[in-house]
PDB file of C-alpha atoms in Angstrom:
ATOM      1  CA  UNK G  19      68.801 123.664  95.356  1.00 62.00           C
ATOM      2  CA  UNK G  20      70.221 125.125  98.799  1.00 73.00           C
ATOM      3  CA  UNK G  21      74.356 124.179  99.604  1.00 67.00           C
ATOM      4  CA  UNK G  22      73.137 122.636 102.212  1.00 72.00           C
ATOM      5  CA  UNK G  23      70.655 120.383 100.672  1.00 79.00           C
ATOM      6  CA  UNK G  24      72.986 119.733  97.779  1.00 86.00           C
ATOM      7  CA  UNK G  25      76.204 118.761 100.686  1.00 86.00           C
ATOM      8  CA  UNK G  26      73.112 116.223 101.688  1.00 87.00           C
ATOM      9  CA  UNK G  27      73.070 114.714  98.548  1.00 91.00           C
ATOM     10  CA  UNK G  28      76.862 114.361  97.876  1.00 91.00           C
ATOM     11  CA  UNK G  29      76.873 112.607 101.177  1.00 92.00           C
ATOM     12  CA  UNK G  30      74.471 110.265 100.077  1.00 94.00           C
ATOM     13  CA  UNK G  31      75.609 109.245  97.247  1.00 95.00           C
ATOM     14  CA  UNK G  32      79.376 108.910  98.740  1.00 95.00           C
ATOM     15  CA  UNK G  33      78.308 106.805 101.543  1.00 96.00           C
ATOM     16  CA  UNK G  34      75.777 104.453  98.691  1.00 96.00           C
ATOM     17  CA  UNK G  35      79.305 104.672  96.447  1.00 97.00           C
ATOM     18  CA  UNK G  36      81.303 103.901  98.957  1.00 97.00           C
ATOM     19  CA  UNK G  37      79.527 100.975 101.053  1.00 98.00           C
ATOM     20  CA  UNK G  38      78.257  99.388  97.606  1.00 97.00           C
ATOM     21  CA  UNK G  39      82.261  98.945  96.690  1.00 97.00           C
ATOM     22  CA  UNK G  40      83.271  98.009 100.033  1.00 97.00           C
ATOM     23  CA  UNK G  41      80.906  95.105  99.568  1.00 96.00           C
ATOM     24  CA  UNK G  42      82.211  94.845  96.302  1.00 95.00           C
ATOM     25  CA  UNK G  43      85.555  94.262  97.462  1.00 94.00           C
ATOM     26  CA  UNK G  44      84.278  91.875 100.206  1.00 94.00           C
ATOM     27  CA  UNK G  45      82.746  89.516  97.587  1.00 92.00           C
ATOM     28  CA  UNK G  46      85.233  89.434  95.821  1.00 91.00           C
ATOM     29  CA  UNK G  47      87.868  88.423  98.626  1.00 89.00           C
ATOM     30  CA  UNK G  48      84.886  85.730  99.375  1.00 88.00           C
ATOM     31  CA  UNK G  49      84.986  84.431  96.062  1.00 86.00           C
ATOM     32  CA  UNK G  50      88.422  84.649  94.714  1.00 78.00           C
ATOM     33  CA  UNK G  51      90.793  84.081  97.778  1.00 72.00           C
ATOM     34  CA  UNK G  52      87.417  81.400  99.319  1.00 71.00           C
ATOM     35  CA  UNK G  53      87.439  83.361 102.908  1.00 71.00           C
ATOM     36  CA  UNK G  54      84.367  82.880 104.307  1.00 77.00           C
ATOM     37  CA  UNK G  55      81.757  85.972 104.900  1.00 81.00           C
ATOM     38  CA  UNK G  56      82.907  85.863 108.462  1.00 80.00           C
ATOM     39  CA  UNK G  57      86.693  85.671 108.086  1.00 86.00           C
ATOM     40  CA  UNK G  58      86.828  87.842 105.319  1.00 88.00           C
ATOM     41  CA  UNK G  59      86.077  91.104 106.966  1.00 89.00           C
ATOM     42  CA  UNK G  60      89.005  90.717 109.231  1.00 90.00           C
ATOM     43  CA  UNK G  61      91.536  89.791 106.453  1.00 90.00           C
ATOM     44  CA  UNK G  62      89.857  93.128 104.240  1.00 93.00           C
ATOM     45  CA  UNK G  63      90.874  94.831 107.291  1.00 94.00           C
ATOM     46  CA  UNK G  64      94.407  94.362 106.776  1.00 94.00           C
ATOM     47  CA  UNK G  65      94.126  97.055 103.784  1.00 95.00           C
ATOM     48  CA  UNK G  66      94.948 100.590 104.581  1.00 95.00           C
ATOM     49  CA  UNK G  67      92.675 101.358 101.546  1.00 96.00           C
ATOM     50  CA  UNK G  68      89.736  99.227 102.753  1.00 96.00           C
ATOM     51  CA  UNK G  69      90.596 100.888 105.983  1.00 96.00           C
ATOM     52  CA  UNK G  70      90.635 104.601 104.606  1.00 96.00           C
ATOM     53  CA  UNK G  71      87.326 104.040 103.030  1.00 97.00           C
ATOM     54  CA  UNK G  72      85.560 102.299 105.732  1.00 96.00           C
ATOM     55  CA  UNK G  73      86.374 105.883 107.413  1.00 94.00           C
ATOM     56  CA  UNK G  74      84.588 107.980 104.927  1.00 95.00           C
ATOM     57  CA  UNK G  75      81.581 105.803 104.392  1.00 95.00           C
ATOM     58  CA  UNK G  76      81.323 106.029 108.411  1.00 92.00           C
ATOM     59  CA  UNK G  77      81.947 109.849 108.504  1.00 91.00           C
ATOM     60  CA  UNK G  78      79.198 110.311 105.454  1.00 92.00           C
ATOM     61  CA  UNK G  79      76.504 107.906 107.019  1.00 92.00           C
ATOM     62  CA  UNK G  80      76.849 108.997 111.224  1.00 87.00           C
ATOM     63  CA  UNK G  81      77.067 113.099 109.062  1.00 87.00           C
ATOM     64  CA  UNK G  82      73.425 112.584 107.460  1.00 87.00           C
ATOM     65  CA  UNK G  83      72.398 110.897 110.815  1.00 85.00           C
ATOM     66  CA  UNK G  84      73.608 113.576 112.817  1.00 79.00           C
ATOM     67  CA  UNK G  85      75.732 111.326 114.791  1.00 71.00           C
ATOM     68  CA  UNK G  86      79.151 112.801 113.778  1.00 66.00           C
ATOM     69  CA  UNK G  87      80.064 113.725 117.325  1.00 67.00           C
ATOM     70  CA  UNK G  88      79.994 109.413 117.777  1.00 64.00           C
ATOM     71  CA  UNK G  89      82.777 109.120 115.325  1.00 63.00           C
ATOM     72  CA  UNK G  90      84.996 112.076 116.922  1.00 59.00           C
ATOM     73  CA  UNK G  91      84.409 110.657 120.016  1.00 58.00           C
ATOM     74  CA  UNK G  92      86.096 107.142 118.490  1.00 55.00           C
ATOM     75  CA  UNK G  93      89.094 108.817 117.473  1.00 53.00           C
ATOM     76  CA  UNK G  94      89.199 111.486 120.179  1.00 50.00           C
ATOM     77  CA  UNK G  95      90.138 113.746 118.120  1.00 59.00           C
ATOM     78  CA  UNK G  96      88.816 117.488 117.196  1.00 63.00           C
ATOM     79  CA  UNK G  97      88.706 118.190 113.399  1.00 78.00           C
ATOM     80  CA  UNK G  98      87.853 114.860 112.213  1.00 86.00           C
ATOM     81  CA  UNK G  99      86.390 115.327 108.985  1.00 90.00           C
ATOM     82  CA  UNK G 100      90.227 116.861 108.094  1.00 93.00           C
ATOM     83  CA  UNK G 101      91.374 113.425 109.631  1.00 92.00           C
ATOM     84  CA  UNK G 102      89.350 111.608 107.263  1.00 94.00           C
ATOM     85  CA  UNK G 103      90.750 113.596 104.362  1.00 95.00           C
ATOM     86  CA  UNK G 104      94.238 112.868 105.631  1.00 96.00           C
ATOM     87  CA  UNK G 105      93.130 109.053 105.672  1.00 96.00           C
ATOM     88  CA  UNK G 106      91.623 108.605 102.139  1.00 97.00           C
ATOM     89  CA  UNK G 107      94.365 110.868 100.478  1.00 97.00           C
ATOM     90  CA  UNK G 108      97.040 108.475 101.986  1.00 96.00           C
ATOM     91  CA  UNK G 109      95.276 106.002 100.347  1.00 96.00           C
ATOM     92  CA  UNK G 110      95.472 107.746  97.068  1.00 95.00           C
ATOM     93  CA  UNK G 111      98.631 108.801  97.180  1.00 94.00           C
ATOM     94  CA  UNK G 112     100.297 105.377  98.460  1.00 92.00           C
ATOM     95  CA  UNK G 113      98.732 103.584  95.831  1.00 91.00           C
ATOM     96  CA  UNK G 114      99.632 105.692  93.084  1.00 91.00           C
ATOM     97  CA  UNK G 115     103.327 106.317  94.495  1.00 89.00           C
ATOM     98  CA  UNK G 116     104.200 102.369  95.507  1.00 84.00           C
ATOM     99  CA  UNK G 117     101.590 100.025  94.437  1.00 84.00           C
ATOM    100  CA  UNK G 118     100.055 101.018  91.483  1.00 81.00           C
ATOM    101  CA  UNK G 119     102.025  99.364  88.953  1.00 80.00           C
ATOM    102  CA  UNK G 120     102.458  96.177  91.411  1.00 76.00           C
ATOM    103  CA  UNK G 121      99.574  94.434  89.955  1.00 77.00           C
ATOM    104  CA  UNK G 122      97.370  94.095  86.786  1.00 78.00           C
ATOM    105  CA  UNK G 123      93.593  93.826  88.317  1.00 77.00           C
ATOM    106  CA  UNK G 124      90.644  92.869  85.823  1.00 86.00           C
ATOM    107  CA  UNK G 125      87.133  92.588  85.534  1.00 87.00           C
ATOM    108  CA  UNK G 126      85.491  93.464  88.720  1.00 90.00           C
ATOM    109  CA  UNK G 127      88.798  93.759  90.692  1.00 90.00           C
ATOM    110  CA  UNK G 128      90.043  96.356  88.323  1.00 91.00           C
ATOM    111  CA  UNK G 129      86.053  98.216  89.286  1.00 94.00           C
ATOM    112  CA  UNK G 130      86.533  97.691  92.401  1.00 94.00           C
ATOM    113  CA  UNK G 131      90.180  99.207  92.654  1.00 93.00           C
ATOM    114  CA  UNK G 132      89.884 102.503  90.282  1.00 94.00           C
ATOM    115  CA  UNK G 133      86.876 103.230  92.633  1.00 96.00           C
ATOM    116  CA  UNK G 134      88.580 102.857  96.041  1.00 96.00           C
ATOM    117  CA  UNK G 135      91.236 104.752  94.704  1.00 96.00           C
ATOM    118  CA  UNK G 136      90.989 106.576  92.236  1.00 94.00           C
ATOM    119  CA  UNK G 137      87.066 107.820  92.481  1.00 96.00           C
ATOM    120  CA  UNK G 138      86.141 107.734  95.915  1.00 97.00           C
ATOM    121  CA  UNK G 139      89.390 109.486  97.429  1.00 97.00           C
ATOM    122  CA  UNK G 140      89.030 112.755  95.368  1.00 97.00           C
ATOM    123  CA  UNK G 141      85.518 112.898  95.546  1.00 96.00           C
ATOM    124  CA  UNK G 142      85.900 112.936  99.556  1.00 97.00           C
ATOM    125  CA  UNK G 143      88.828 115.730  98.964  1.00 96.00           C
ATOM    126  CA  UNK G 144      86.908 117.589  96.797  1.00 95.00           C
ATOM    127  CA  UNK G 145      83.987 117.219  99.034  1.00 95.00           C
ATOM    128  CA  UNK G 146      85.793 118.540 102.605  1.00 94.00           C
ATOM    129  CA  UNK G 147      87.466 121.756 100.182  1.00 92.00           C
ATOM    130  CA  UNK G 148      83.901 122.945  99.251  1.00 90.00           C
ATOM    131  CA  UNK G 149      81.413 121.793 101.891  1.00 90.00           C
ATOM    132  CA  UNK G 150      82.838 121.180 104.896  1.00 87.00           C
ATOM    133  CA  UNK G 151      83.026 124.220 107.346  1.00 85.00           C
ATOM    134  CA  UNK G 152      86.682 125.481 109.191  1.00 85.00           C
ATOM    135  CA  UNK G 153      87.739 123.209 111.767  1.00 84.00           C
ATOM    136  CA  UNK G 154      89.689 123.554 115.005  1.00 85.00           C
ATOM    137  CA  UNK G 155      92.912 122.782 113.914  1.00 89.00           C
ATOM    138  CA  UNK G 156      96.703 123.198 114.617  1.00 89.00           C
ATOM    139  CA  UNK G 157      99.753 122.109 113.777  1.00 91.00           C
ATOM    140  CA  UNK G 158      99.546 119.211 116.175  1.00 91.00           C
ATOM    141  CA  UNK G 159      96.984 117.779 115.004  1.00 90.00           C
ATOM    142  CA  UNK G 160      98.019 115.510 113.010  1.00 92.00           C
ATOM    143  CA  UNK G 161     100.022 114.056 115.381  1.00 92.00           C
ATOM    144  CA  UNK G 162      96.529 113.207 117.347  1.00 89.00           C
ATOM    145  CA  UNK G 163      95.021 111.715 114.994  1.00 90.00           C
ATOM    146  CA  UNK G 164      98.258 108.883 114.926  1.00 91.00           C
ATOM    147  CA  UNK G 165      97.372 106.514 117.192  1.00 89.00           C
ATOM    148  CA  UNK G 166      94.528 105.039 114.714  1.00 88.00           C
ATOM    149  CA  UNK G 167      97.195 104.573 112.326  1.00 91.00           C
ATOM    150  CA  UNK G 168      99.539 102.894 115.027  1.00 92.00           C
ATOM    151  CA  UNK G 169      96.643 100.562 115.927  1.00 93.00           C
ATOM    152  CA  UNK G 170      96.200  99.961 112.307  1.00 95.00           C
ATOM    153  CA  UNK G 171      99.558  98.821 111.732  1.00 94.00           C
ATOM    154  CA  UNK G 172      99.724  96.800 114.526  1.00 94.00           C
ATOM    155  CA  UNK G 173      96.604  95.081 113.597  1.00 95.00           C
ATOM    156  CA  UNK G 174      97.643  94.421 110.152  1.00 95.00           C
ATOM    157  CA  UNK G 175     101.440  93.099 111.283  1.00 94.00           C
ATOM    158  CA  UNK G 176     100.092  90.920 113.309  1.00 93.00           C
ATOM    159  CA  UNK G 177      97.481  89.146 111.286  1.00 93.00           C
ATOM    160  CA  UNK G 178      99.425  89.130 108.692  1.00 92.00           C
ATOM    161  CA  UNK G 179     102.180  87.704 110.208  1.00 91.00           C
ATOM    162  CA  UNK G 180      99.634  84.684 112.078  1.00 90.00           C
ATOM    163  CA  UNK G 181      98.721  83.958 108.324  1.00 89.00           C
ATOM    164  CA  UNK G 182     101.609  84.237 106.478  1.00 87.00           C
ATOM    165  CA  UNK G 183     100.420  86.559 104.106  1.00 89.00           C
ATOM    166  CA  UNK G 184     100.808  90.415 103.578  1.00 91.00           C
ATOM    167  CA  UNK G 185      99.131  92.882 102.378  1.00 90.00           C
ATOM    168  CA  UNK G 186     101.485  95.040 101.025  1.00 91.00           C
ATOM    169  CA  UNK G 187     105.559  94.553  99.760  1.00 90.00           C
ATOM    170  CA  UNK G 188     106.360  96.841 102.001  1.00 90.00           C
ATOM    171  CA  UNK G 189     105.033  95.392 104.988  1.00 92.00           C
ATOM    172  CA  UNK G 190     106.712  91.575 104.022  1.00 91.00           C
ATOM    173  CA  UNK G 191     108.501  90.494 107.275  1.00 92.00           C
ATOM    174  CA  UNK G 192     109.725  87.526 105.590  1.00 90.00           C
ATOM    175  CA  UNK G 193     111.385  89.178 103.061  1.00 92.00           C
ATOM    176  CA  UNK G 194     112.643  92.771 103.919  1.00 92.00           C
ATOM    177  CA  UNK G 195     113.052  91.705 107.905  1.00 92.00           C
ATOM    178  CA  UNK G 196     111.283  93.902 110.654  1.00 92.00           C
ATOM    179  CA  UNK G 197     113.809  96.806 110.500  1.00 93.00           C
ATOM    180  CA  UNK G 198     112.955  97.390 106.917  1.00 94.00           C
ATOM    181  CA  UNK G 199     109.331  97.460 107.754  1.00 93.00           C
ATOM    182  CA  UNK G 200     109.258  99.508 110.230  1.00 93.00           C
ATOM    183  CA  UNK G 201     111.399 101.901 108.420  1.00 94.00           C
ATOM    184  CA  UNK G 202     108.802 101.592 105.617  1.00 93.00           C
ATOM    185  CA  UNK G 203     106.380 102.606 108.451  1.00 93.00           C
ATOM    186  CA  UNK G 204     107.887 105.491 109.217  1.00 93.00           C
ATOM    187  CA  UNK G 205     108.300 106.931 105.777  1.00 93.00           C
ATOM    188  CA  UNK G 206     104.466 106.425 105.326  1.00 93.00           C
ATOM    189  CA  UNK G 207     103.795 107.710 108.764  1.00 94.00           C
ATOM    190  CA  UNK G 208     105.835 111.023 107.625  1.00 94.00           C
ATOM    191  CA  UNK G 209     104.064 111.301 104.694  1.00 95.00           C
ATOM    192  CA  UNK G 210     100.969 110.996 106.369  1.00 96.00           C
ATOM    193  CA  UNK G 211     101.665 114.233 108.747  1.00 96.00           C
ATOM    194  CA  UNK G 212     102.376 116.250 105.573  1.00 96.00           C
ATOM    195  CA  UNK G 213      99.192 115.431 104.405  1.00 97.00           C
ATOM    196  CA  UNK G 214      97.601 116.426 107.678  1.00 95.00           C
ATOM    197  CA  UNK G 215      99.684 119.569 107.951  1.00 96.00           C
ATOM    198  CA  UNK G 216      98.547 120.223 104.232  1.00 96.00           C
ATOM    199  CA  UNK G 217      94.939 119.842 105.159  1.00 95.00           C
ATOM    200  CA  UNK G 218      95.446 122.090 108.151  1.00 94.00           C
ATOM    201  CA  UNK G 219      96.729 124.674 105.962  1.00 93.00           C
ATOM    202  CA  UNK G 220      94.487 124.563 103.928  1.00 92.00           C
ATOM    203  CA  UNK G 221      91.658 124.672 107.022  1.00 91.00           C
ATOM    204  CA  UNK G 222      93.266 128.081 107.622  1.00 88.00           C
ATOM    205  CA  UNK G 223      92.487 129.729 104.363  1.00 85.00           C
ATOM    206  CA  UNK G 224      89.137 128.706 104.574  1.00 77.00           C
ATOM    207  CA  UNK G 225      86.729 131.478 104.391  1.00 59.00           C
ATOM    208  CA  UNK G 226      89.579 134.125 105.601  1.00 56.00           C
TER     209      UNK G 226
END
Protein backbone atom coordinates (compact mmCIF):
# COMPACT_ATOMS: atom_id res chain seq x y z
CA UNK A 1 0.00 0.00 0.00
CA UNK A 2 1.30 3.51 -1.41
CA UNK A 3 1.45 6.69 1.51
CA UNK A 4 -0.73 8.13 -0.45
CA UNK A 5 -3.35 5.55 -0.70
CA UNK A 6 -2.89 4.67 2.94
CA UNK A 7 -3.32 8.98 3.95
CA UNK A 8 -6.74 8.07 1.84
CA UNK A 9 -7.74 5.63 4.11
CA UNK A 10 -6.91 7.39 7.45
CA UNK A 11 -9.04 10.13 6.08
CA UNK A 12 -11.78 7.95 5.65
CA UNK A 13 -12.02 6.43 8.48
CA UNK A 14 -11.49 9.91 10.53
CA UNK A 15 -14.19 11.62 8.74
CA UNK A 16 -16.73 7.97 9.25
CA UNK A 17 -15.20 8.28 13.13
CA UNK A 18 -15.73 11.53 13.40
CA UNK A 19 -19.31 12.30 11.75
CA UNK A 20 -20.68 8.89 13.32
CA UNK A 21 -19.84 10.58 16.99
CA UNK A 22 -20.92 13.91 16.08
CA UNK A 23 -24.27 12.29 15.48
CA UNK A 24 -23.68 10.48 18.45
CA UNK A 25 -23.46 13.45 20.46
CA UNK A 26 -26.47 15.01 18.64
CA UNK A 27 -28.77 12.14 19.76
CA UNK A 28 -27.89 12.23 22.68
CA UNK A 29 -28.51 16.10 23.33
CA UNK A 30 -32.01 15.07 21.49
CA UNK A 31 -32.74 12.56 23.91
CA UNK A 32 -31.37 13.53 27.20
CA UNK A 33 -31.68 17.43 27.36
CA UNK A 34 -35.40 16.80 24.77
CA UNK A 35 -34.04 19.56 22.07
CA UNK A 36 -35.57 18.86 19.10
CA UNK A 37 -33.46 17.59 15.84
CA UNK A 38 -33.75 21.13 14.65
CA UNK A 39 -32.80 23.11 17.76
CA UNK A 40 -30.31 20.85 18.81
CA UNK A 41 -27.66 21.53 16.27
CA UNK A 42 -27.53 25.12 17.25
CA UNK A 43 -27.29 24.47 21.06
CA UNK A 44 -24.29 21.50 20.06
CA UNK A 45 -22.82 24.45 18.51
CA UNK A 46 -22.19 26.18 21.60
CA UNK A 47 -19.29 23.47 22.30
CA UNK A 48 -15.82 24.39 21.35
CA UNK A 49 -15.30 20.56 21.19
CA UNK A 50 -18.32 19.89 18.95
CA UNK A 51 -16.97 22.88 17.18
CA UNK A 52 -13.24 21.59 16.86
CA UNK A 53 -14.48 18.38 15.48
CA UNK A 54 -17.01 19.58 13.12
CA UNK A 55 -13.62 21.20 11.63
CA UNK A 56 -11.79 18.02 11.10
CA UNK A 57 -14.62 15.92 9.84
CA UNK A 58 -15.06 18.96 7.22
CA UNK A 59 -11.27 19.18 6.44
CA UNK A 60 -11.17 15.07 6.03
CA UNK A 61 -14.44 14.85 3.84
CA UNK A 62 -13.91 18.35 1.30
CA UNK A 63 -9.64 16.51 1.45
CA UNK A 64 -10.93 13.08 -0.18
CA UNK A 65 -13.30 15.24 -2.38
CA UNK A 66 -10.71 17.41 -3.48
CA UNK A 67 -12.52 20.39 -2.35
CA UNK A 68 -10.01 21.54 0.34
CA UNK A 69 -9.38 24.87 -1.34
CA UNK A 70 -13.56 25.44 -0.31
CA UNK A 71 -12.70 25.17 3.30
CA UNK A 72 -9.50 27.60 3.10
CA UNK A 73 -11.45 29.80 1.30
CA UNK A 74 -14.09 29.80 4.55
CA UNK A 75 -11.51 30.69 6.86
CA UNK A 76 -9.34 32.76 4.53
CA UNK A 77 -6.63 31.54 5.73
CA UNK A 78 -3.32 29.79 4.12
CA UNK A 79 -2.15 26.66 6.04
CA UNK A 80 -5.38 25.39 7.13
CA UNK A 81 -4.89 21.91 7.78
CA UNK A 82 -2.22 23.41 10.70
CA UNK A 83 -5.38 25.53 11.73
CA UNK A 84 -7.33 22.53 12.16
CA UNK A 85 -4.64 20.94 14.29
CA UNK A 86 -4.52 24.09 16.39
CA UNK A 87 -8.46 23.68 16.72
CA UNK A 88 -8.81 19.98 17.80
CA UNK A 89 -5.65 20.17 20.12
CA UNK A 90 -7.38 23.12 21.99
CA UNK A 91 -9.99 20.89 22.39
CA UNK A 92 -7.81 18.29 23.92
CA UNK A 93 -5.93 20.21 25.89
CA UNK A 94 -8.89 22.44 27.45
CA UNK A 95 -10.66 19.50 28.38
CA UNK A 96 -8.01 17.73 30.00
CA UNK A 97 -6.58 21.03 31.75
CA UNK A 98 -10.22 22.60 33.04
CA UNK A 99 -13.03 20.31 32.44
CA UNK A 100 -12.10 16.98 32.71
CA UNK A 101 -12.75 16.24 36.18
CA UNK A 102 -16.00 18.64 36.06
CA UNK A 103 -18.26 15.85 35.29
CA UNK A 104 -18.75 12.02 35.60
CA UNK A 105 -20.29 10.99 31.97
CA UNK A 106 -21.68 7.29 31.51
CA UNK A 107 -22.90 4.97 29.14
CA UNK A 108 -22.98 6.48 25.78
CA UNK A 109 -22.05 10.02 27.01
CA UNK A 110 -18.90 8.72 28.52
CA UNK A 111 -18.40 6.99 24.39
CA UNK A 112 -19.21 9.79 23.09
CA UNK A 113 -16.77 12.09 25.20
CA UNK A 114 -13.39 9.83 25.34
CA UNK A 115 -13.89 9.86 21.48
CA UNK A 116 -14.25 13.62 20.88
CA UNK A 117 -11.51 14.04 23.06
CA UNK A 118 -9.50 11.82 23.75
CA UNK A 119 -9.46 9.59 20.29
CA UNK A 120 -10.29 11.78 17.61
CA UNK A 121 -7.93 14.83 18.61
CA UNK A 122 -4.63 12.78 18.53
CA UNK A 123 -5.52 10.81 15.75
CA UNK A 124 -5.95 14.23 13.68
CA UNK A 125 -2.38 15.35 15.35
CA UNK A 126 -0.85 12.36 14.60
CA UNK A 127 -2.35 12.42 11.22
CA UNK A 128 -1.10 16.28 10.07
CA UNK A 129 2.77 15.16 11.74
CA UNK A 130 3.03 12.21 9.25
CA UNK A 131 0.85 12.89 6.20
CA UNK A 132 0.25 16.18 5.70
CA UNK A 133 2.83 18.07 3.46
CA UNK A 134 4.80 21.66 4.72
CA UNK A 135 2.57 24.48 4.71
CA UNK A 136 2.99 28.22 4.17
CA UNK A 137 3.32 29.32 7.46
CA UNK A 138 4.69 32.13 9.76
CA UNK A 139 4.64 33.36 12.87
CA UNK A 140 1.49 35.31 12.22
CA UNK A 141 -0.43 32.93 11.43
CA UNK A 142 -2.00 32.09 14.08
CA UNK A 143 -3.16 35.27 14.64
CA UNK A 144 -5.23 34.79 11.14
CA UNK A 145 -6.73 32.10 11.85
CA UNK A 146 -8.50 34.15 15.20
CA UNK A 147 -11.32 35.56 13.94
CA UNK A 148 -13.17 31.97 13.72
CA UNK A 149 -12.51 31.69 17.26
CA UNK A 150 -13.83 35.35 17.96
CA UNK A 151 -16.99 34.46 15.99
CA UNK A 152 -17.17 31.34 17.96
CA UNK A 153 -17.22 32.97 21.17
CA UNK A 154 -19.49 35.41 20.29
CA UNK A 155 -21.87 32.90 19.03
CA UNK A 156 -21.71 30.81 22.03
CA UNK A 157 -22.05 34.07 24.62
CA UNK A 158 -24.79 35.01 23.10
CA UNK A 159 -26.92 31.93 22.89
CA UNK A 160 -26.01 31.03 25.86
CA UNK A 161 -26.80 33.97 27.48
CA UNK A 162 -30.65 34.11 25.42
CA UNK A 163 -31.06 30.61 27.16
CA UNK A 164 -29.72 30.86 30.32
CA UNK A 165 -27.52 28.11 30.09
CA UNK A 166 -23.67 27.70 29.49
CA UNK A 167 -21.63 25.59 28.17
CA UNK A 168 -18.73 25.80 30.06
CA UNK A 169 -17.86 27.26 34.00
CA UNK A 170 -15.78 29.40 32.57
CA UNK A 171 -17.96 31.07 30.28
CA UNK A 172 -20.97 31.53 33.29
CA UNK A 173 -21.95 35.26 33.06
CA UNK A 174 -24.18 34.82 35.89
CA UNK A 175 -21.78 33.70 38.10
CA UNK A 176 -18.14 34.93 37.42
CA UNK A 177 -19.61 38.42 35.73
CA UNK A 178 -18.42 39.43 32.11
CA UNK A 179 -14.93 40.65 33.19
CA UNK A 180 -14.10 37.24 34.46
CA UNK A 181 -15.18 35.73 31.24
CA UNK A 182 -13.61 37.55 29.10
CA UNK A 183 -10.48 37.25 31.01
CA UNK A 184 -11.10 33.47 30.81
CA UNK A 185 -11.23 34.22 27.02
CA UNK A 186 -8.18 35.57 26.80
CA UNK A 187 -6.20 32.98 28.68
CA UNK A 188 -7.70 30.35 26.23
CA UNK A 189 -7.16 32.62 23.31
CA UNK A 190 -3.28 32.74 24.48
CA UNK A 191 -3.10 29.32 24.78
CA UNK A 192 -4.50 28.82 21.58
CA UNK A 193 -1.58 30.95 19.70
CA UNK A 194 0.99 28.72 21.46
CA UNK A 195 -0.52 25.93 20.02
CA UNK A 196 -0.49 27.53 16.60
CA UNK A 197 3.04 28.81 17.02
CA UNK A 198 3.87 25.12 18.14
CA UNK A 199 2.36 23.72 15.02
CA UNK A 200 4.21 26.28 12.95
CA UNK A 201 7.33 25.15 14.39
CA UNK A 202 6.88 22.19 13.93
CA UNK A 203 5.75 22.96 9.97
CA UNK A 204 9.35 24.20 9.76
CA UNK A 205 11.16 21.04 10.57
CA UNK A 206 9.21 19.26 8.26
CA UNK A 207 11.19 17.51 5.70
CA UNK A 208 14.33 20.03 6.30
Amino acid sequence: MTIRNTKKYIMALGAILTWATLLLQLYISVTKDHATIYIAPFLLLRFFTIVGNLCVALFWTLSLLGKRRAMSKFFGLTGCAACVASYITLVMLGYALLLQHAWNPQGLELLAERLLHAVIPPLFIVYWFIFEPKEELDWKSPLRWTPFLLVYYAYSLTLSSFIGKYPYPFFDVNKLGWGEVFGWAFVLWGLFIAIGWFYTIMNSLKKR
